[in-house]
Coordinates of C-alpha atoms in Angstrom, one line a residue:
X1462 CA 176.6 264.1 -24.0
X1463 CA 177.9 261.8 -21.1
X1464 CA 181.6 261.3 -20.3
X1465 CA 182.2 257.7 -18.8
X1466 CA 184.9 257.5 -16.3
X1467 CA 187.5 255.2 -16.9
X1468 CA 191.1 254.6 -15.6
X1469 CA 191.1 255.8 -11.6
X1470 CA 187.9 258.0 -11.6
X1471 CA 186.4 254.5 -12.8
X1472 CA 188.3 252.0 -9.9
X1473 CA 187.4 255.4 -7.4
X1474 CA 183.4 255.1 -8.2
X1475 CA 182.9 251.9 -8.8
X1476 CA 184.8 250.4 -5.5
X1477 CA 182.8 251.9 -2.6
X1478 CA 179.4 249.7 -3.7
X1479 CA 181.8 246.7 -3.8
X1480 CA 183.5 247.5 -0.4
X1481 CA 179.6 247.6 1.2
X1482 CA 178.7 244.0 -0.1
X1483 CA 182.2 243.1 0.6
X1484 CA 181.1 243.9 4.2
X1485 CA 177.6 242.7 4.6
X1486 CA 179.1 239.3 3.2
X1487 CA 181.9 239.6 6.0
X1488 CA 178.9 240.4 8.5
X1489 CA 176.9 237.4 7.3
X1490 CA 179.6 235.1 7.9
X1491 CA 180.2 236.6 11.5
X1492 CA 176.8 235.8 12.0
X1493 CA 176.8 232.3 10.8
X1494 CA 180.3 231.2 12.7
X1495 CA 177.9 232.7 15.6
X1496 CA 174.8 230.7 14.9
X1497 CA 176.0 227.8 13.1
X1498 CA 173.0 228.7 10.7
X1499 CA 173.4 229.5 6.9
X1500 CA 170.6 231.8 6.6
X1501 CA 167.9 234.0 8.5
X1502 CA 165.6 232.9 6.3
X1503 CA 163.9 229.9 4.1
X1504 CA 164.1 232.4 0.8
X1505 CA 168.1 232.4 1.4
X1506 CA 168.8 228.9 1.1
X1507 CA 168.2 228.5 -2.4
X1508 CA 167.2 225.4 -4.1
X1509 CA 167.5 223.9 -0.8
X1510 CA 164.4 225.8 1.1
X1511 CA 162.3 223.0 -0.4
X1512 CA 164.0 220.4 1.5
X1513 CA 164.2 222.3 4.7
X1514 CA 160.6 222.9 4.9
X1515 CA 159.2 218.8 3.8
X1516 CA 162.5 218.4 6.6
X1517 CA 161.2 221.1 9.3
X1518 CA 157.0 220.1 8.9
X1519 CA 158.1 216.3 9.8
X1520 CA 159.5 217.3 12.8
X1521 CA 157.1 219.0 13.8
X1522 CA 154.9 216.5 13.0
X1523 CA 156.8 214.0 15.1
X1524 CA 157.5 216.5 17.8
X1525 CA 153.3 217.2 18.1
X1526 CA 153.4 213.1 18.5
X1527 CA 156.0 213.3 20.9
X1528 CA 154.4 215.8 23.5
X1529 CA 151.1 213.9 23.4
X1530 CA 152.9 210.8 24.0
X1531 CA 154.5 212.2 27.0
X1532 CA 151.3 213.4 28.9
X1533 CA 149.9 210.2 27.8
X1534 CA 152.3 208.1 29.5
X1535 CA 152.1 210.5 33.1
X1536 CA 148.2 209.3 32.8
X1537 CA 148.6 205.6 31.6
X1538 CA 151.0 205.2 34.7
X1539 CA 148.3 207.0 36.9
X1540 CA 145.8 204.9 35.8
X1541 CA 147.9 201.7 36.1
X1542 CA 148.9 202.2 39.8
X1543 CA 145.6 203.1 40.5
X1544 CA 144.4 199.6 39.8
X1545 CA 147.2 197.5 40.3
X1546 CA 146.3 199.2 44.5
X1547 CA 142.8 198.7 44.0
X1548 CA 143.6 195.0 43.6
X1549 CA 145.6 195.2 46.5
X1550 CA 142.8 196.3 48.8
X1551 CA 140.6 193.6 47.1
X1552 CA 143.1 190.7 48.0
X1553 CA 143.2 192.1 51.6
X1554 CA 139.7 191.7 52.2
X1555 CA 139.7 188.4 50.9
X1556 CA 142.1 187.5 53.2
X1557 CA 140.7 189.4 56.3
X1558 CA 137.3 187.4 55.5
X1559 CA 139.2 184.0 56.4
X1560 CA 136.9 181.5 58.1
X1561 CA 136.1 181.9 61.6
X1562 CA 136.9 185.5 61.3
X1563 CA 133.7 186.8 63.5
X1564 CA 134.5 188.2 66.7
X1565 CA 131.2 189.8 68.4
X1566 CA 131.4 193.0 68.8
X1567 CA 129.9 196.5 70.6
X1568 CA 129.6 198.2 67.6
X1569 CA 128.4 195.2 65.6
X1570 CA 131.0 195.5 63.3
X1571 CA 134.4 193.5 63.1
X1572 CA 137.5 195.1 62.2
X1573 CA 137.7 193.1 59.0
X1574 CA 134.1 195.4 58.1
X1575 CA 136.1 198.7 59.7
X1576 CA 139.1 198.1 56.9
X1577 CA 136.7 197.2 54.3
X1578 CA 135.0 201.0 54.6
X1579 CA 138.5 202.6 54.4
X1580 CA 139.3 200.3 51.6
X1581 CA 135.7 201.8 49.9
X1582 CA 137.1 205.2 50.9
X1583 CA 140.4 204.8 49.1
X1584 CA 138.9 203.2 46.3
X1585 CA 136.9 206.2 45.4
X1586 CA 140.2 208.2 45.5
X1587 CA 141.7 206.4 43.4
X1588 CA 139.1 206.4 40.7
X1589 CA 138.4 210.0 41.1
X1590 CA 142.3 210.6 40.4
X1591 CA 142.8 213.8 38.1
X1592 CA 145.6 215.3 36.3
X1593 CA 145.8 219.1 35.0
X1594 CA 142.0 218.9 35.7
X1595 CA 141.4 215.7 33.3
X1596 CA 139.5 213.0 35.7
X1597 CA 141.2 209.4 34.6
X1598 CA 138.1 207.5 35.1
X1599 CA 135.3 209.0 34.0
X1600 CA 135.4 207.9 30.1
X1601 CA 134.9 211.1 27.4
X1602 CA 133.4 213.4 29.9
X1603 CA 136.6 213.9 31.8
X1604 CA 136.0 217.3 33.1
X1605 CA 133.3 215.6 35.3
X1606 CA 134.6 213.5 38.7
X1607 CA 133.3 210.3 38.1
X1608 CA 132.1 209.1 41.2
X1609 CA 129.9 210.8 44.6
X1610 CA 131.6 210.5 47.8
X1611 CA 131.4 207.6 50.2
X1612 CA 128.7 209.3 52.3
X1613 CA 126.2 210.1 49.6
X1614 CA 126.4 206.8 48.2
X1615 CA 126.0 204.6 51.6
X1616 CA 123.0 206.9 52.9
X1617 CA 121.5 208.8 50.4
X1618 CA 122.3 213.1 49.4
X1619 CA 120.3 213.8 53.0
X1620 CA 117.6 215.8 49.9
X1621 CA 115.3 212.6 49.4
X1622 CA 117.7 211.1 47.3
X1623 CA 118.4 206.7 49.0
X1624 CA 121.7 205.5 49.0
X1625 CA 123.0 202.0 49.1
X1626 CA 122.2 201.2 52.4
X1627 CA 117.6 201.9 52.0
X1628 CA 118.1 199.7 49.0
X1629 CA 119.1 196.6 50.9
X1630 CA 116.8 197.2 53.3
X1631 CA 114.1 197.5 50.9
X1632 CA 115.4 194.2 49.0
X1633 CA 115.9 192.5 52.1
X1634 CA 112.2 193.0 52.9
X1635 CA 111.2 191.8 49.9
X1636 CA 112.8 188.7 50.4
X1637 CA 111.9 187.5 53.6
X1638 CA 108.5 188.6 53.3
X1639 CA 106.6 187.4 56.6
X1640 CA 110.4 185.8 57.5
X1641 CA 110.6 182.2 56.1
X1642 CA 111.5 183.5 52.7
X1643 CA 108.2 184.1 51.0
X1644 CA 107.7 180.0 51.3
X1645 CA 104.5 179.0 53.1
X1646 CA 104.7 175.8 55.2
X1647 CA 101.6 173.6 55.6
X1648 CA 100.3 170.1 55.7
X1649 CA 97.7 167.8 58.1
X1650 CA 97.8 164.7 59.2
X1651 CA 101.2 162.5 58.0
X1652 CA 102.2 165.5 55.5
X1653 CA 104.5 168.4 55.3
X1654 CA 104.1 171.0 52.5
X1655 CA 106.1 173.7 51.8
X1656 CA 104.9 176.0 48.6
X1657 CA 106.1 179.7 46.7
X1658 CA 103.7 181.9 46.6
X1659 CA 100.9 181.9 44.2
X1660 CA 102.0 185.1 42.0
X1661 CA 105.2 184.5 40.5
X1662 CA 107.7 187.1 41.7
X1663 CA 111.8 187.3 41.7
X1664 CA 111.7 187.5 45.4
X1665 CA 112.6 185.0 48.8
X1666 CA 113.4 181.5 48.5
X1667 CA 112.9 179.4 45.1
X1668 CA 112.0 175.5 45.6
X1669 CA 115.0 173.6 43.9
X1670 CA 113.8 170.1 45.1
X1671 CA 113.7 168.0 47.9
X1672 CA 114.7 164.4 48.6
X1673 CA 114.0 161.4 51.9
X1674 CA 116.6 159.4 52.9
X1675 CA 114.3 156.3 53.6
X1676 CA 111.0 155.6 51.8
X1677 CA 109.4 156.2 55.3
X1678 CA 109.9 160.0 54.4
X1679 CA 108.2 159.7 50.8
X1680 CA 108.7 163.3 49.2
X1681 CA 107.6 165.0 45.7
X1682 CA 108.4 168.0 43.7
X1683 CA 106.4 170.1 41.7
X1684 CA 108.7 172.4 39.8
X1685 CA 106.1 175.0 38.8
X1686 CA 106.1 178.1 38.8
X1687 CA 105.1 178.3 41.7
X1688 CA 107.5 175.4 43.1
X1689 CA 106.0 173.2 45.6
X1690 CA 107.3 169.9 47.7
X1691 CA 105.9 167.7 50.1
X1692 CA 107.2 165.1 53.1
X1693 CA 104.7 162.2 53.3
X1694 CA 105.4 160.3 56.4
X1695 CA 104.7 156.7 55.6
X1696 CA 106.2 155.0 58.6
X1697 CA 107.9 155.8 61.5
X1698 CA 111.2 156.9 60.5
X1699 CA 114.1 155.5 62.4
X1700 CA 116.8 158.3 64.5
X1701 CA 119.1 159.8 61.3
X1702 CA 117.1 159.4 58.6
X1703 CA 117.3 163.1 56.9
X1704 CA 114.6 165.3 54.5
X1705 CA 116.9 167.5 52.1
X1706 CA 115.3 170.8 50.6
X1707 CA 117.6 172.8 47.5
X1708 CA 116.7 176.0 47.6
X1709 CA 117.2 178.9 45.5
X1710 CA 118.3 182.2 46.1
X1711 CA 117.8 185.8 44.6
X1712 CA 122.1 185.9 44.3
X1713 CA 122.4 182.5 42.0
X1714 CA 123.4 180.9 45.2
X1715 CA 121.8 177.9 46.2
X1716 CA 121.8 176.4 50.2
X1717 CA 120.0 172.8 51.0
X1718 CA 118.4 173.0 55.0
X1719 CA 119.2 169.5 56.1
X1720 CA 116.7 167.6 59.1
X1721 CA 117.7 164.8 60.4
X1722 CA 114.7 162.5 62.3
X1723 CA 116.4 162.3 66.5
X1724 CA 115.0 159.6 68.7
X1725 CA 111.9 160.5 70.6
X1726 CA 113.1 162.4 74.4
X1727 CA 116.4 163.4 72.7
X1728 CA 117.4 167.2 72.4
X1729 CA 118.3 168.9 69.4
X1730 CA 117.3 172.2 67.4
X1731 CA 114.4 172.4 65.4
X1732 CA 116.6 174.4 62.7
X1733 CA 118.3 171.0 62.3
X1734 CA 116.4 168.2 63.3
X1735 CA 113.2 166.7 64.0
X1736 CA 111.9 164.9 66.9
X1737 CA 110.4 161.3 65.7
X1738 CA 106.9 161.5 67.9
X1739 CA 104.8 159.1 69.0
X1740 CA 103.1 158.1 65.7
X1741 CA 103.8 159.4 62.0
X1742 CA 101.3 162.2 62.7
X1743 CA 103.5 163.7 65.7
X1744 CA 106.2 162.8 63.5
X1745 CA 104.8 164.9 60.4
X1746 CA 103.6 167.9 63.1
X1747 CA 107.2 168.0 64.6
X1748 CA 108.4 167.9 60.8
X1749 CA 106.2 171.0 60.3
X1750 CA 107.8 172.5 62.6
X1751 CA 111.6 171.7 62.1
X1752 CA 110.5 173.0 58.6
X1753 CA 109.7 176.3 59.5
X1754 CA 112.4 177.0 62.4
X1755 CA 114.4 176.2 59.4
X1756 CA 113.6 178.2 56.9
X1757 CA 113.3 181.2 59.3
X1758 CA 117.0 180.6 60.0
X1759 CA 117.9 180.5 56.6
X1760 CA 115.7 183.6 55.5
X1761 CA 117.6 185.7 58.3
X1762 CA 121.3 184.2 57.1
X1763 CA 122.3 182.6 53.8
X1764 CA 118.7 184.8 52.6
X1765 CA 119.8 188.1 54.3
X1766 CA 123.2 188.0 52.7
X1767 CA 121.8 187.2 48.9
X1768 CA 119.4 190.3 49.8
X1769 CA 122.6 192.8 50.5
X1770 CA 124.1 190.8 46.9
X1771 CA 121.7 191.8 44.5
X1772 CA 120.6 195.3 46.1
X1773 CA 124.5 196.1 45.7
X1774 CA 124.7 194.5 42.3
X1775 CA 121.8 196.6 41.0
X1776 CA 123.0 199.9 43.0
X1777 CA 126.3 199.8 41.2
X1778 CA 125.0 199.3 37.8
X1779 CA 123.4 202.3 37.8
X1780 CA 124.4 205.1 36.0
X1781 CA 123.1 208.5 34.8
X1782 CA 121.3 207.0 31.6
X1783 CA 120.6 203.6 33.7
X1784 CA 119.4 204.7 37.3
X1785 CA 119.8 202.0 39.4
X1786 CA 117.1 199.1 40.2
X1787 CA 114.3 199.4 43.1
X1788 CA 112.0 197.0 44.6
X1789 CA 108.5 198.8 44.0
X1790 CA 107.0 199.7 47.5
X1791 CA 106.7 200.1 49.9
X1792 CA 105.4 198.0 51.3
X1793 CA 108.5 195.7 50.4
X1794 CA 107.4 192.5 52.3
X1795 CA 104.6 191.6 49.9
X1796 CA 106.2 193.2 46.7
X1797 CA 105.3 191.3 43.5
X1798 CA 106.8 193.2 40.7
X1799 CA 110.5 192.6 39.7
X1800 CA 112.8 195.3 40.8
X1801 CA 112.4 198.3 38.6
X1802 CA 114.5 202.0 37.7
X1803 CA 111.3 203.5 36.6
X1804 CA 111.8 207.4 38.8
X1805 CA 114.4 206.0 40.4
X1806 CA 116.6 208.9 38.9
X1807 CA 114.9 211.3 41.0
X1808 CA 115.1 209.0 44.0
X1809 CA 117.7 207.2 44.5
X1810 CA 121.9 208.3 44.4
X1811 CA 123.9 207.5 41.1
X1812 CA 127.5 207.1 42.2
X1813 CA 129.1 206.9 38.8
X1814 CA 128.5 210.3 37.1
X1815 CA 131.2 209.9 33.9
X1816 CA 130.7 208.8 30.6
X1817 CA 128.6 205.6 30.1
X1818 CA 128.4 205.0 26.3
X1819 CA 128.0 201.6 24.7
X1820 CA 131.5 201.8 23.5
X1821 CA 134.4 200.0 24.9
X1822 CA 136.4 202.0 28.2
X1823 CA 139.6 201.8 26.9
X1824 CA 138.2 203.6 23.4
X1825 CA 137.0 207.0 25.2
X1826 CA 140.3 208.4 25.4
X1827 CA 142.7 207.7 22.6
X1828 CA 145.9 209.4 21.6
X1829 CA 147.8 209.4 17.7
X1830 CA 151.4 208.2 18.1
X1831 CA 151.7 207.9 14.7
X1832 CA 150.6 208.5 10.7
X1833 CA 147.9 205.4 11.1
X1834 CA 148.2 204.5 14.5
X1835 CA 145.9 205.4 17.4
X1836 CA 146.1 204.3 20.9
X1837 CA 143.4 203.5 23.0
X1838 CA 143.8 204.8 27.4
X1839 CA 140.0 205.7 28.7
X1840 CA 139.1 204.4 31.7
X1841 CA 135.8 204.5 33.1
X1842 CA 134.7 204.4 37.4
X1843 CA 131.9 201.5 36.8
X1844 CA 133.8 198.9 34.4
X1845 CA 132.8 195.8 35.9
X1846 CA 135.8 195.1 37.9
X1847 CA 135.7 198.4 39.8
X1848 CA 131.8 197.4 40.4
X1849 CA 132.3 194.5 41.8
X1850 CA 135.1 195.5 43.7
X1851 CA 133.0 198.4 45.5
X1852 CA 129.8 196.5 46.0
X1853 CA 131.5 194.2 47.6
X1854 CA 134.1 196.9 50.2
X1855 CA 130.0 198.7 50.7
X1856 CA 128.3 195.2 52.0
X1857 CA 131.2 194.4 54.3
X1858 CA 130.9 198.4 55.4
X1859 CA 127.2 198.7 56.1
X1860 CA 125.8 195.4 57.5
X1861 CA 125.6 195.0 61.3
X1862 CA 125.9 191.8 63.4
X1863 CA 124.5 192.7 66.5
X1864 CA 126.2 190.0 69.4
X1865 CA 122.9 189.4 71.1
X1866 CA 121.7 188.3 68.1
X1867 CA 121.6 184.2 67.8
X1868 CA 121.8 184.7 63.9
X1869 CA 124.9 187.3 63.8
X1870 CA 127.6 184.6 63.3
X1871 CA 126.2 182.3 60.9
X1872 CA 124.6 185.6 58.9
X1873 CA 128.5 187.0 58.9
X1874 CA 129.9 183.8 57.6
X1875 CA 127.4 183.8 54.7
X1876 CA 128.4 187.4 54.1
X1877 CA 131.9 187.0 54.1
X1878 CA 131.7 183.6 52.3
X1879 CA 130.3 185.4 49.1
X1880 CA 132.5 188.3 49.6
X1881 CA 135.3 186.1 49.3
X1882 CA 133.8 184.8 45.9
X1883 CA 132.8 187.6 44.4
X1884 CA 136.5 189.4 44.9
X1885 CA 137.8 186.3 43.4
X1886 CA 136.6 187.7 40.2
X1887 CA 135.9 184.2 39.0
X1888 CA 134.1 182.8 35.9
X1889 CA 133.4 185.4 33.1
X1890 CA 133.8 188.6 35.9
X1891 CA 136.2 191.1 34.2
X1892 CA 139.4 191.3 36.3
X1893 CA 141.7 194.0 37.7
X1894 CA 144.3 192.2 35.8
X1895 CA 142.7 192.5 32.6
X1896 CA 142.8 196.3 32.9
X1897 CA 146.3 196.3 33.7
X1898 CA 147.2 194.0 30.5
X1899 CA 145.3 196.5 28.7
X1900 CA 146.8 199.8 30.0
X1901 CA 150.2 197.9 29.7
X1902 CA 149.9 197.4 26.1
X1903 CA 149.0 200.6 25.8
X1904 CA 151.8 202.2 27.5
X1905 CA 154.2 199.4 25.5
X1906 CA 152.5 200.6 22.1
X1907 CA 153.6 204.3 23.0
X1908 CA 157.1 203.3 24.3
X1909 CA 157.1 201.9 20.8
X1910 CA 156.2 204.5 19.2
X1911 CA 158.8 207.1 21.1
X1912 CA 161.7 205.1 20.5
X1913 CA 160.7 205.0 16.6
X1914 CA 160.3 209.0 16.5
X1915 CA 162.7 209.6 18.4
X1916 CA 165.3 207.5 16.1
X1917 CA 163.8 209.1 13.1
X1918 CA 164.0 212.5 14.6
X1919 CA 167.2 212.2 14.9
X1920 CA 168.1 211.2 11.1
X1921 CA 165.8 213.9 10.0
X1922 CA 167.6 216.4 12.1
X1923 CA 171.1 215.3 10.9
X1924 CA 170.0 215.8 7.2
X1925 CA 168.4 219.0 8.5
X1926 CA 172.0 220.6 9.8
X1927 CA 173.3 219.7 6.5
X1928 CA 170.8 221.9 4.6
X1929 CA 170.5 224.5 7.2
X1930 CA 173.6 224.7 9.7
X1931 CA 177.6 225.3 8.6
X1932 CA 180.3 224.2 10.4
X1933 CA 183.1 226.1 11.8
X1934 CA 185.5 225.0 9.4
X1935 CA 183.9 226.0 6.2
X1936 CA 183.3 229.8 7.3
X1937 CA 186.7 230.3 9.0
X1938 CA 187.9 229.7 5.5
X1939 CA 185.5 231.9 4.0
X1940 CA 185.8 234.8 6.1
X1941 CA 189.8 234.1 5.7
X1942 CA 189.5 234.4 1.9
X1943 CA 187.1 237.2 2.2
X1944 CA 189.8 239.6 4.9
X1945 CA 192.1 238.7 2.2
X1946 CA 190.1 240.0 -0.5
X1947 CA 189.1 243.5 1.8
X1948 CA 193.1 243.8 2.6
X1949 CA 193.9 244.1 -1.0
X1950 CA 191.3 246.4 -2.1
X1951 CA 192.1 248.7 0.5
X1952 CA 195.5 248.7 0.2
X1953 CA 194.7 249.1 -3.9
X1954 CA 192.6 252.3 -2.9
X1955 CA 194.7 253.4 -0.3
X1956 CA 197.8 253.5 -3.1
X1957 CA 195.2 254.9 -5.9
X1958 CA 193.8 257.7 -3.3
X1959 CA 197.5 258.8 -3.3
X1960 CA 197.8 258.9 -7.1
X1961 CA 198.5 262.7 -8.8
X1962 CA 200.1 264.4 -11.8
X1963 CA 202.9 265.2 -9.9
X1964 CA 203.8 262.2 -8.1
X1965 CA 203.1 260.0 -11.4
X1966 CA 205.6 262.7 -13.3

């Protein structure tokens, strides 16, 4: 049988439980006026832990979109003052190869070609620019430095490996074959031929046309392939009557040598003119003759220059799954075959060692700033602009214009006169500009973004406190209530702890 308590044996056993949750509650409430949080844990906040979780996982979400943003931004400014300087050095050279700009020179070089191979130099830097290890310009593989140094890639890895400067040579010899530009010039009696060799090749001079100025200099054209022309001298011709010869050139340039007929016992170059003899055989001999002193001039010049074009155009192109194109050889001189990478991986330097897939730069690297919304910042070393940009810094580094050399100054001007154009980035030529209006909407779609997250952060946080955080006021109050609740129970026990027989008798 089990006798209940009641009356203060009850109150005594049943208030020391009471006074321990009393004080945990008391301690809880300490605890939140301290952290401004209601509970230590999800389970504690009732109904609401629902909402403070779907709350918490879309900040986090946001805040993951946040921190990629950031890094993204260091990079995409990187990247953006990388070619906005790269343009700088191109519009410098541009200038600096101004017209009459050749000054002869010990070294053969002029200090317009001395700035150009520091400009090369700084180029590379720029595109071989890394952060936290991640190369900027070197597409998907960017744990790879996109581009060889300046040395390697102007004369070769010293381990049978040519650099840029063999493969002009090599195109250049295949050019100027025996020096008038792999044109033959013939003729007898009142004619003057000039003809492309028999096999049909990419290389030298190409026949474009030719015309007389007077019908004493009867010409014709045979377009070909191969191109020929020919100068019939009918009569006599009379002191400035002119033959003009179009021809065509490996770089998509075109020159037209100009001979003008001078009076018989004048001076005058043969390069230029022609001396009118004393019949219209003489006349056609001395033509001959203007002909080739022509064309040897323009093979060593306008020719030369086109050579150092298209051997830099084909360098740069190259990649690791697109070696770069050679002339077959040697020997060069009387090559035949168009230009060809066949082994040319195992011979020849590849200066752009990044990514190289089919897909557009700007797509390599991407970052999500959003639910649906992904932003493209690759970059890759040998987009077209950056090409371009180098082939053209590499020409201006490597040729020489000796000063005793009769040819230097007009073979300069030709060099610097396509320079010019090709850092002009005309036509269909992707542009540095381009780039930048690309990495600029980039970095606009991200500031975008940021401001968006950032503004929503900010609501979901708000609606976050007021699920998980308390304010100052509301627990003051409770903890009031609550010391006024422990007061009177102690002061109830204290009273009942004093009760006896004798004192309630």
């Amino acid at each position: 049988m089990t006798i209940t308590s009641y009356g203060t044996g009850a109150y005594r056993a049943a208030k020391p439980n009471e006074f321990v949750s009393t004080r945990a509650q008391f301690d809880d409430l300490q605890r939140q006026l301290d952290t401004k949080q209601r509970s230590t844990s999800y389970g504690d906040l009732g109904i609401d832990r629902r909402v403070s979780l779907d709350l918490n996982s879309k900040v986090a979400q946001i805040d993951s979109w946040l921190s990629g943003i950031e890094l993204t931004s260091v990079n995409l400014k990187l990247q953006t003052a990388s070619v906005e300087n790269f343009t700088k050095l191109t519009n410098e050279t541009r200038n600096d190869t101004r017209s009459n700009s050749y000054m002869p020179s010990a070294s053969g070089r002029s200090s317009p070609q001395v700035l150009a191979e520091e400009k090369f130099k700084q180029t590379l830097d720029l595109l071989n620019i890394a952060v936290n290890g991640r190369y900027l310009f070197s597409g998907k593989t960017s744990d790879t430095q996109p581009t060889a140094g300046f040395g390697e890639i102007v004369n070769g890895d010293g381990a049978g490996k040519a650099g840029l400067k063999q493969l002009i040579d090599e195109r250049r010899q295949a050019d100027l074959g025996s020096g008038q530009g792999r044109l033959t010039v013939g003729g007898a009696g009142t004619t003057a031929t000039i003809g492309e060799e028999a096999t049909v090749h990419p290389y030298g001079f190409k026949i474009g046309g030719i015309t007389g100025s007077s019908a004493a200099l009867a010409t014709t054209f045979n377009p070909g392939p191969p191109a020929d022309v020919a100068v019939n001298v009918a009569t006599q011709p009379v002191a400035g009557d002119t033959v003009r010869i179009a021809l065509n050139l490996p770089d998509g340039t075109q020159e037209e040598v100009v001979l003008t007929a001078r009076a018989a016992g004048t001076t005058g170059s043969d390069t230029d003119s022609f001396e009118i003899g004393v019949d219209a055989n003489a006349t056609a001999a001395n033509l001959r003759t203007a002909i080739g002193a022509a064309l040897g001039k323009e093979a060593k010049t306008t020719l030369s220059a086109a050579s150092s074009q298209v051997a830099a155009q084909d360098f740069f192109a190259g990649s690791l799954n697109n070696p770069p194109k050679r002339v077959p050889g040697p020997p060069f001189a009387s090559a035949t075959l168009p230009p060809t990478n066949a082994g040319a991986a195992a011979t020849t330097v590849i200066w752009y060692r990044g990514d190289d897939g089919a897909d557009p730069a700007r797509n390599t690297s991407t970052v999500q700033v959003d639910q649906g919304q992904t932003v493209g910042t690759g970059a890759r070393a040998n987009e077209e602009t950056f090409r371009v940009g180098l082939a053209q810094f590499a020409i201006m580094a490597i040729e020489n214009f000796p000063a005793g050399d009769t040819n230097s100054q007009t073979r300069y001007e030709a060099m610097t006169a396509r320079v010019s154009e090709k850092l002009g980035f005309g036509g269909s030529t992707q542009k540095p500009a381009e780039i930048i209006t690309e990495l600029g909407s980039a970095q606009s779609a991200l500031t975008s973004a940021k401001e968006r997250h950032q503004s929503t952060k900010g609501y979901l946080n708000t609606t976050l406190a007021g699920v998980e955080n308390v304010t100052t006021e509301e627990v003051a109050t409770q903890i009031l209530s609550l010391q006024t609740q422990l007061q009177a129970s102690y002061q109830v026990t204290s009273m009942l702890s004093k009760l006896s027989l004798t004192n309630y008798l």
